[in-house]
Amino acid sequence: MSLAEEYTETSDDSRLERGLAYVQRNSRAYLLIAPAAVFLLAVVGYPIIETFRLSLYQSPADSNIETFVGLQHYVEIFNSDIFYRLLWQTGRWVVAGVAGKTLLGLLIAVHLKGDIRGRKFFRTAFLIPWGIPYAISAVVFRWIEHPQFGYLNAILLKLGIIEQGIGILGNPSIAWLGVVVADIWIGTPFMAIIFLAGLQSIPQELYEAAAIDGAEKWHQFRYITLPQLKSVVLIATLLSTIWTFVSFDVIWTMTGGGPISSTATLVIHIYQVGLQNGNLGRGAAYSVIGFLFLFVFAIIYLRIYTRGGDEL
Amino acid sequence: MTMAGHDRSNLRKVRLYGVLIGLLGLMMLPFYAMFSSTLKPESEIFAAPATLVPSDPSIQAYLQVWTQTDVLLWVGNSFIISVGTVVLTLLLAIPAAYSCARNDFVGKRTFLLAVLVVQMFAPVVLIVGLFDVITQMGLFNTYLAVIVPAAAFTLPFNVWMLYGYFKTIPVALEESARIDGASQLQILTKIVLPLTKPALVASVTYTFLYAWNRLLFVLTFLTDSAKYNIPRGVFSMVGALQTDWRMMLTVSVIGIIPLLILFAFLEEYIVAGMTAGAVKE
């Protein structure tokens, strides 16, 4: 194995022998994780390296010739207006989406917390939007927001809020809102269930003591629920941030990034440039930039996740 | 309890259920729009503004959908892809999780953390590099082109879920089986896995749903329309100029029925899985 060869080059024989003896002693343990490790290296590890490599090459869609261009893609990306527009559009997409999911999820969880009748029914019903294909949710929202035949316009007309049907998804200045609504709808159940689990782990005595002290509902929420829920909220919003950042199916199905790229995010652009237009090099460079964002999120997540220390 | 206190608690209950039902209504609205539209005849679905209640409900769309679309094919493909992903993921995850739970070895921590990092690496930022791998492996346009990446991205959840669960099973159980002459494989299949059932159900459900729902891999790695899954099939019905909304929504309803059945039976496991995936304890 190449790993063993590398090892010989950098260390003396006795260390190698000891290392081999160790591996032999634990051979079964290594043998059992090997398939998963090799699989992940091939399907995730290698594409990561391949993406980095591709990002340094010019690869025209119509030929196999790859020309090494160094950091040219990155220079061009950082000097382009598109990149900064994508950052802004991705930012507002993530912030609006995560805020909506968190607040709505919290609202649902707080109301599901008590010993209520039909909790299993409510819990299952609230969970359903999370479990169905994003592409299906997306077409349903596309239908609801349809400028002529959509239910949203019908309701707004009936309530007298608007006088004429509006086409949300066709309007570059508000289309992203039309997509965010669908994304919030899809992501809220996860937040609600995670928050509910967090709420149920708060000791009931805290509330009883507060009630005896005459604390009002709002104060109980402010001084007991929120602080106790802090780490759960942190983890859940962080995960949600990552998922919203990389969300593809919803935007792609609802608008394909349009109209005039107003709903495109960084990942939508990766797909358009790299796969739709076949400019693998440029797409890869955008991917690497996407990695960097994910990397920052991942580090924060790992820090929170392993804070206990004794987990592993 | 005094009368006033009783009234107040009743009022609180009314308010609680009011808010809950209101929120539920909001969440169910898209399902209503989807389902009620499929009950409309062709002339009514293209009425502007939309009728909120079908004036003359009929199941005609459900009768037409079998002959006018490939819905059965898509559902079948979704099953193939989902089951394939579940099998592949478990084959990889069970040994790895078991090994980590039972042994202490150099590299274990690295492996588990690396797996966790994979979960952060969303497929879409890898799609360009992944495209290369799939074509090089000669998987393009096969079911495996979808199953392999789906398994890679569900593997982290499965490893962690099962690892956590295996650790709670007492080693003493396995040791006594070993004294009785059971082999390693027998211990795993006859003793450990049956005890792991709740975690396995959560793992299988999560993986199945993931593979059932994903559009990206099918969109990118399958061009053969005979291999489309449900999301891809629905997506293919969105026309540039004309969309047959009635058929598309009917296909959507049919496509989510298996999931609704799954949810009704496995709700607790799904919740357990979701919670374990994100938050400790």
XYZ file of C-alpha atoms in Angstrom:
593
model
C 0.000 0.000 0.000
C 1.210 3.485 -0.787
C 0.560 4.603 2.750
C 3.005 1.994 4.044
C 5.568 3.026 1.444
C 5.360 6.609 2.507
C 5.791 5.501 6.042
C 9.050 3.680 5.267
C 10.496 6.727 3.623
C 9.962 8.961 6.582
C 10.746 6.709 9.520
C 13.179 4.062 10.721
C 12.624 0.319 10.695
C 11.801 -0.218 14.346
C 8.991 2.344 14.201
C 7.614 0.657 11.147
C 7.749 -2.732 12.821
C 5.996 -1.443 15.878
C 3.400 0.224 13.681
C 2.766 -2.939 11.713
C 2.479 -4.958 14.905
C -0.102 -2.472 16.163
C -2.111 -2.656 12.978
C -1.958 -6.452 13.107
C -3.241 -6.519 16.661
C -6.148 -4.330 15.625
C -6.528 -5.795 12.180
C -10.143 -6.740 12.641
C -11.051 -3.228 13.800
C -9.354 -1.698 10.768
C -10.814 -4.290 8.423
C -14.320 -3.392 9.549
C -13.977 0.346 9.007
C -12.005 -0.081 5.784
C -14.958 -0.428 3.367
C -16.636 2.716 4.684
C -13.356 4.635 4.766
C -12.350 3.607 1.255
C -15.837 4.344 -0.060
C -15.850 7.840 1.432
C -12.354 8.515 0.156
C -13.410 7.517 -3.355
C -16.795 9.220 -3.486
C -16.157 12.297 -1.340
C -12.418 12.651 -0.767
C -11.342 12.205 -4.347
C -13.952 14.597 -5.802
C -12.750 17.240 -3.353
C -9.185 16.920 -4.675
C -10.467 16.684 -8.227
C -12.461 19.884 -7.741
C -9.378 21.732 -6.514
C -7.400 20.445 -9.485
C -10.099 21.307 -12.020
C -10.358 24.820 -10.645
C -6.849 25.480 -11.962
C -7.694 24.426 -15.499
C -9.530 25.867 -18.415
C -11.815 23.168 -19.768
C -13.859 24.234 -22.745
C -17.066 22.289 -23.084
C -16.332 21.250 -26.639
C -12.932 19.633 -26.161
C -10.983 17.432 -23.825
C -7.943 19.660 -23.833
C -7.253 21.043 -20.437
C -5.103 24.100 -20.249
C -3.489 24.934 -16.956
C -4.478 28.480 -16.068
C -3.414 28.642 -12.431
C -5.460 30.964 -10.316
C -6.978 32.766 -13.263
C -10.521 31.580 -12.476
C -10.274 32.891 -8.952
C -8.900 36.236 -10.048
C -11.673 36.613 -12.582
C -14.342 35.560 -10.098
C -13.186 38.007 -7.426
C -13.085 40.777 -10.013
C -16.554 40.070 -11.344
C -19.764 41.775 -10.333
C -21.607 38.455 -10.558
C -19.697 37.072 -7.593
C -20.676 39.895 -5.269
C -24.239 39.749 -6.469
C -24.246 36.016 -5.731
C -22.870 36.637 -2.249
C -25.602 39.133 -1.528
C -28.305 36.899 -2.936
C -26.986 33.866 -1.057
C -26.747 35.894 2.152
C -30.280 37.169 2.034
C -31.535 33.705 1.068
C -29.800 32.090 4.067
C -30.659 34.802 6.602
C -34.317 35.082 5.632
C -34.729 31.324 5.349
C -33.050 30.395 8.617
C -34.757 33.204 10.534
C -38.152 32.130 9.216
C -37.577 28.456 10.011
C -36.231 29.184 13.481
C -39.057 31.492 14.519
C -41.831 29.366 13.076
C -40.245 26.206 14.458
C -39.958 27.753 17.906
C -43.575 28.883 17.777
C -44.758 25.382 16.905
C -42.514 23.679 19.468
C -43.613 25.937 22.315
C -47.248 25.133 21.594
C -46.620 21.397 21.263
C -44.613 21.184 24.456
C -47.347 20.754 27.047
C -49.323 17.653 27.797
C -51.811 18.204 25.032
C -54.400 15.951 23.521
C -53.483 14.524 20.141
C -49.800 15.348 20.403
C -48.759 12.422 18.233
C -51.164 13.561 15.535
C -49.912 17.156 15.621
C -46.295 16.064 15.699
C -46.738 13.777 12.697
C -48.733 16.362 10.772
C -46.178 19.107 11.390
C -43.398 16.769 10.315
C -44.826 15.846 6.913
C -43.584 18.840 4.875
C -40.012 17.910 5.819
C -40.331 14.395 4.471
C -41.651 14.903 0.971
C -39.385 15.526 -2.032
C -38.227 19.139 -2.222
C -38.927 19.133 -5.932
C -42.561 18.281 -5.261
C -42.907 20.989 -2.601
C -41.334 23.364 -5.069
C -43.795 22.637 -7.884
C -46.692 22.905 -5.452
C -45.506 26.350 -4.360
C -44.962 27.263 -7.974
C -48.568 26.323 -8.559
C -49.799 28.264 -5.527
C -47.910 31.340 -6.708
C -49.043 30.980 -10.309
C -49.876 34.469 -11.642
C -53.238 33.472 -13.141
C -54.442 30.227 -11.639
C -52.668 30.251 -8.281
C -54.376 29.977 -4.909
C -52.346 32.783 -3.377
C -53.656 35.340 -5.815
C -57.166 33.972 -5.433
C -56.986 34.413 -1.654
C -55.425 37.874 -1.845
C -58.053 38.963 -4.357
C -60.833 37.634 -2.189
C -59.490 39.475 0.841
C -59.257 42.632 -1.231
C -55.522 42.999 -0.595
C -54.717 43.140 -4.299
C -56.834 44.121 -7.255
C -54.989 42.237 -9.931
C -53.147 38.944 -9.968
C -49.404 39.286 -9.361
C -46.680 37.054 -10.743
C -44.242 36.692 -7.888
C -41.810 34.257 -9.487
C -41.629 36.248 -12.708
C -40.699 39.462 -10.962
C -36.922 39.816 -10.435
C -37.301 41.995 -7.366
C -39.589 39.675 -5.377
C -39.066 36.234 -6.914
C -36.598 35.265 -4.174
C -39.300 35.852 -1.559
C -41.583 33.473 -3.400
C -38.869 30.799 -3.220
C -37.893 31.542 0.393
C -41.480 30.908 1.484
C -41.295 27.384 0.067
C -37.914 26.815 1.686
C -39.190 27.980 5.076
C -42.154 25.671 4.746
C -39.856 22.731 4.041
C -37.327 23.503 6.776
C -39.633 24.461 9.641
C -40.611 20.905 10.706
C -37.003 19.971 11.416
C -36.588 23.008 13.642
C -39.885 22.387 15.400
C -39.023 18.768 16.231
C -35.496 19.559 17.400
C -36.734 22.460 19.539
C -39.483 20.259 20.946
C -36.917 17.664 21.987
C -34.887 20.446 23.589
C -37.891 21.890 25.400
C -38.853 18.525 26.820
C -35.432 18.092 28.368
C -35.815 21.266 30.463
C -36.530 20.261 34.087
C -40.150 21.008 34.921
C -39.171 22.148 38.449
C -37.655 25.310 37.010
C -41.058 26.378 35.744
C -42.799 25.358 38.945
C -40.399 27.397 41.032
C -40.834 30.359 38.720
C -44.611 30.043 38.839
C -44.515 30.100 42.644
C -42.392 33.224 42.446
C -45.134 34.698 40.305
C -43.164 34.920 37.078
C -45.311 35.635 34.068
C -45.399 33.406 30.994
C -43.254 35.754 28.971
C -40.687 36.009 31.726
C -40.595 32.244 32.066
C -39.911 32.016 28.357
C -37.298 34.750 28.486
C -35.417 33.609 31.588
C -35.885 29.826 31.619
C -36.818 28.501 28.194
C -34.462 30.536 26.037
C -31.297 30.077 28.137
C -31.966 26.366 28.590
C -32.632 25.979 24.893
C -29.575 27.942 23.835
C -27.310 25.085 22.750
C -30.114 23.294 20.914
C -31.012 26.473 19.053
C -27.347 27.026 18.236
C -26.868 23.557 16.747
C -30.174 23.583 14.896
C -29.701 27.024 13.336
C -26.164 26.147 12.364
C -27.277 22.964 10.635
C -30.120 24.863 9.044
C -27.686 27.522 7.844
C -25.580 24.868 6.142
C -28.586 23.186 4.546
C -30.072 26.450 3.384
C -26.735 27.572 2.008
C -26.441 24.432 -0.129
C -30.143 24.117 -0.945
C -30.501 23.257 -4.607
C -33.697 21.376 -5.484
C -36.154 24.075 -4.410
C -34.616 26.998 -6.258
C -33.824 24.895 -9.292
C -37.359 23.585 -9.581
C -39.113 26.875 -8.861
C -37.092 29.353 -10.895
C -33.913 27.685 -12.178
C -32.132 30.682 -10.676
C -34.108 33.225 -12.682
C -35.649 35.592 -13.581
C -32.458 37.314 -14.725
C -30.481 35.367 -12.101
C -32.283 37.086 -9.241
C -32.856 33.858 -7.304
C -29.463 32.315 -8.036
C -27.277 31.487 -5.056
C -23.670 30.372 -5.030
C -24.576 26.688 -5.420
C -27.074 27.381 -8.177
C -24.323 29.241 -9.995
C -21.931 26.314 -9.508
C -24.433 24.061 -11.224
C -25.187 26.490 -14.035
C -21.577 27.244 -14.836
C -20.021 23.848 -14.175
C -22.599 21.409 -15.441
C -25.159 23.273 -17.514
C -22.624 25.309 -19.452
C -19.941 22.644 -19.163
C -17.293 25.036 -17.898
C -15.915 22.578 -15.354
C -12.927 24.740 -14.436
C -14.938 27.820 -13.556
C -17.603 25.739 -11.843
C -14.911 24.018 -9.803
C -13.448 27.362 -8.753
C -16.874 28.439 -7.515
C -17.156 25.079 -5.720
C -13.883 25.668 -3.908
C -15.210 29.027 -2.731
C -18.335 27.197 -1.589
C -16.103 24.703 0.291
C -14.479 27.533 2.181
C -17.838 28.740 3.442
C -18.846 25.207 4.403
C -15.492 24.705 6.055
C -16.086 27.652 8.366
C -19.561 26.350 9.259
C -18.132 22.852 9.790
C -15.463 24.070 12.182
C -18.008 25.940 14.260
C -20.261 22.895 14.245
C -17.468 20.516 15.269
C -16.420 22.818 18.085
C -19.923 22.886 19.484
C -20.460 19.194 18.880
C -17.288 18.024 20.573
C -17.294 20.574 23.369
C -18.133 17.823 25.850
C -14.755 16.261 25.085
C -15.680 12.740 26.174
C -17.926 12.095 23.216
C -15.485 10.140 21.122
C -59.451 25.073 41.836
C -61.560 28.208 41.966
C -64.106 28.957 39.264
C -62.037 31.834 37.931
C -58.941 29.657 37.782
C -60.897 26.986 35.955
C -62.125 29.507 33.417
C -58.668 30.842 32.913
C -57.223 27.364 32.300
C -60.023 26.640 29.850
C -59.334 29.882 28.061
C -55.679 28.983 27.871
C -56.559 25.628 26.355
C -58.778 27.238 23.744
C -56.011 29.650 22.874
C -53.401 26.867 22.718
C -55.453 24.685 20.414
C -56.472 27.725 18.401
C -52.855 28.614 17.721
C -51.919 24.985 17.036
C -54.737 24.459 14.588
C -53.970 27.788 12.955
C -50.310 26.841 12.509
C -51.247 23.398 11.271
C -53.649 24.943 8.792
C -50.858 27.134 7.504
C -48.555 24.151 7.093
C -51.265 22.066 5.446
C -52.323 24.751 2.979
C -49.947 23.627 0.211
C -51.234 20.067 0.557
C -54.758 21.372 0.257
C -53.872 23.391 -2.840
C -52.194 20.365 -4.363
C -54.907 17.862 -3.548
C -57.934 20.026 -4.310
C -56.452 20.987 -7.672
C -56.226 17.347 -8.695
C -59.948 16.966 -8.106
C -60.800 19.712 -10.565
C -61.704 18.972 -14.184
C -59.366 20.330 -16.825
C -61.505 23.396 -17.481
C -61.618 24.425 -13.839
C -57.938 24.111 -13.045
C -57.274 26.858 -15.564
C -59.812 29.230 -14.097
C -58.589 32.672 -13.076
C -58.770 33.470 -10.266
C -58.572 29.931 -8.906
C -61.604 28.401 -7.255
C -60.613 27.555 -3.704
C -63.030 24.624 -3.556
C -63.493 22.386 -6.585
C -67.000 23.054 -7.872
C -67.456 19.603 -9.321
C -64.866 17.289 -7.737
C -63.922 14.174 -9.650
C -61.151 11.579 -9.578
C -60.775 11.746 -13.338
C -57.204 13.006 -13.097
C -56.231 9.924 -11.120
C -57.647 7.679 -13.821
C -55.877 9.583 -16.584
C -52.509 9.805 -14.886
C -51.675 6.114 -15.433
C -52.002 6.360 -19.187
C -50.723 9.900 -19.704
C -47.605 9.858 -17.545
C -44.888 7.449 -16.436
C -45.819 7.729 -12.778
C -45.641 3.990 -12.083
C -42.222 3.767 -13.666
C -40.997 6.705 -11.591
C -42.344 5.260 -8.363
C -40.690 1.940 -9.220
C -37.369 3.656 -9.933
C -37.618 5.587 -6.682
C -38.009 2.265 -4.874
C -35.028 0.732 -6.652
C -32.861 3.752 -5.852
C -34.010 4.010 -2.242
C -33.669 0.315 -1.447
C -30.281 0.187 -3.185
C -29.065 3.148 -1.158
C -30.317 1.643 2.100
C -28.588 -1.698 1.412
C -25.295 -0.133 0.371
C -25.263 2.337 3.265
C -25.995 -0.315 5.883
C -23.429 -2.727 4.464
C -20.811 -0.023 4.919
C -22.087 1.610 8.092
C -22.804 -1.399 10.317
C -19.266 -2.852 10.334
C -17.682 0.580 10.676
C -19.953 1.675 13.510
C -19.555 -1.658 15.264
C -15.793 -1.523 14.999
C -15.682 1.985 16.454
C -18.036 1.112 19.281
C -16.134 -2.023 20.345
C -12.493 -1.199 19.731
C -10.068 1.508 20.628
C -7.561 2.074 17.887
C -5.398 4.795 16.457
C -7.323 6.712 13.826
C -10.776 6.048 15.255
C -11.295 9.615 16.356
C -10.022 10.876 13.012
C -12.357 8.524 11.171
C -15.413 9.567 13.160
C -14.638 13.264 12.812
C -13.952 12.873 9.100
C -17.315 11.179 8.729
C -18.936 14.089 10.514
C -17.220 16.525 8.165
C -18.579 14.606 5.168
C -22.039 15.370 6.461
C -21.176 19.046 6.169
C -19.995 18.605 2.595
C -23.162 19.035 0.683
C -23.237 17.137 -2.592
C -23.981 20.214 -4.661
C -20.630 21.875 -3.965
C -18.968 18.610 -4.911
C -21.067 18.000 -7.972
C -18.434 19.073 -10.488
C -15.789 16.737 -9.061
C -18.349 14.028 -8.461
C -19.376 14.186 -12.085
C -15.817 13.262 -13.022
C -15.769 10.324 -10.612
C -19.106 8.940 -11.771
C -18.093 9.065 -15.436
C -14.648 7.587 -14.736
C -16.194 4.702 -12.816
C -18.442 4.079 -15.819
C -21.532 4.551 -13.702
C -23.091 7.344 -15.725
C -26.708 6.600 -16.601
C -26.963 3.600 -14.287
C -28.929 3.386 -11.030
C -25.576 3.162 -9.258
C -24.777 6.690 -10.430
C -27.458 7.826 -8.015
C -27.092 5.142 -5.360
C -23.341 5.596 -4.847
C -23.393 9.349 -4.067
C -26.595 9.020 -2.042
C -24.962 6.295 0.053
C -21.890 8.463 0.579
C -23.952 11.319 1.938
C -26.199 9.175 4.150
C -23.282 7.162 5.497
C -22.234 9.766 8.103
C -25.637 9.870 9.740
C -25.819 6.073 9.766
C -22.352 5.560 11.195
C -22.944 8.025 14.016
C -26.439 6.829 14.780
C -25.399 3.159 14.952
C -22.116 3.912 16.704
C -23.977 5.679 19.483
C -26.431 2.834 19.773
C -23.897 -0.022 19.672
C -22.086 1.596 22.581
C -25.179 1.201 24.751
C -25.322 -2.578 24.225
C -23.480 -4.339 27.084
C -20.326 -6.144 26.006
C -21.166 -8.868 28.547
C -23.957 -10.079 26.269
C -21.524 -10.661 23.460
C -18.948 -12.255 25.705
C -21.339 -14.853 27.010
C -22.352 -15.673 23.449
C -18.711 -16.076 22.543
C -18.227 -18.510 25.420
C -21.183 -20.450 24.054
C -19.233 -20.791 20.822
C -20.940 -18.189 18.630
C -18.863 -16.728 15.802
C -18.275 -13.008 15.361
C -20.798 -12.869 12.549
C -23.381 -14.794 14.548
C -22.935 -12.457 17.490
C -23.517 -9.468 15.220
C -26.547 -10.844 13.379
C -28.182 -12.816 16.201
C -27.525 -10.634 19.226
C -26.316 -7.135 18.434
C -28.466 -6.215 15.438
C -31.802 -7.386 16.904
C -31.062 -5.205 19.939
C -30.241 -2.303 17.631
C -33.654 -2.392 15.974
C -34.810 1.124 16.952
C -31.614 2.674 15.626
C -31.768 0.542 12.501
C -35.344 1.604 11.783
C -34.330 5.249 12.180
C -31.315 4.715 9.912
C -33.287 2.915 7.238
C -36.069 5.500 7.303
C -33.669 8.422 7.070
C -31.707 6.830 4.227
C -34.809 5.742 2.356
C -36.310 9.238 2.548
C -33.057 10.880 1.515
C -32.735 8.723 -1.580
C -36.433 8.984 -2.424
C -36.467 12.765 -2.267
C -33.256 13.834 -3.965
C -33.408 15.450 -7.391
C -29.790 16.556 -7.844
C -28.098 13.196 -8.487
C -30.751 11.965 -10.886
C -30.758 15.295 -12.675
C -27.001 15.197 -13.104
C -26.110 11.534 -13.550
C -29.121 10.020 -15.303
C -30.150 11.142 -18.759
C -32.173 8.023 -19.525
C -35.788 8.985 -18.775
C -36.649 5.331 -18.143
C -34.606 5.574 -14.924
C -36.147 8.784 -13.547
C -37.308 8.806 -9.960
C -40.360 10.681 -8.699
C -38.759 14.113 -8.134
C -37.052 13.953 -11.521
C -40.259 12.826 -13.165
C -42.196 15.695 -11.653
C -39.427 18.092 -12.636
C -39.537 16.801 -16.204
C -43.208 17.750 -16.378
C -42.452 21.423 -15.800
C -42.557 22.740 -19.338
C -40.803 25.836 -20.558
C -44.012 27.227 -22.014
C -46.807 24.864 -21.158
C -47.128 22.795 -18.025
C -49.842 20.221 -17.555
C -50.440 21.284 -13.970
C -53.278 18.880 -13.421
C -51.239 15.794 -14.325
C -48.159 17.076 -12.564
C -49.980 17.689 -9.296
C -51.649 14.288 -9.563
C -48.265 12.631 -10.008
C -47.046 14.617 -6.992
C -49.883 13.351 -4.827
C -49.187 9.757 -5.891
C -45.471 10.279 -5.312
C -45.898 11.302 -1.699
C -48.432 8.621 -0.706
C -45.726 6.020 0.095
C -44.054 8.618 2.300
C -47.267 9.459 4.139
C -47.749 5.756 4.905
C -44.153 5.555 6.100
C -44.709 8.572 8.330
C -47.893 7.248 9.864
C -46.134 4.076 11.031
C -42.636 5.265 11.765
C -43.161 8.762 13.132
C -41.428 8.007 16.413
C -38.386 6.507 14.742
C -38.139 9.404 12.323
C -38.207 11.869 15.193
C -35.640 9.818 17.104
C -33.422 9.777 14.066
C -33.757 13.490 13.365
C -32.994 14.334 16.960
C -30.018 11.977 17.170
C -28.671 13.370 13.944
C -28.417 16.873 15.253
C -28.399 17.020 19.014
C -26.690 14.856 21.554
C -28.556 12.983 24.330
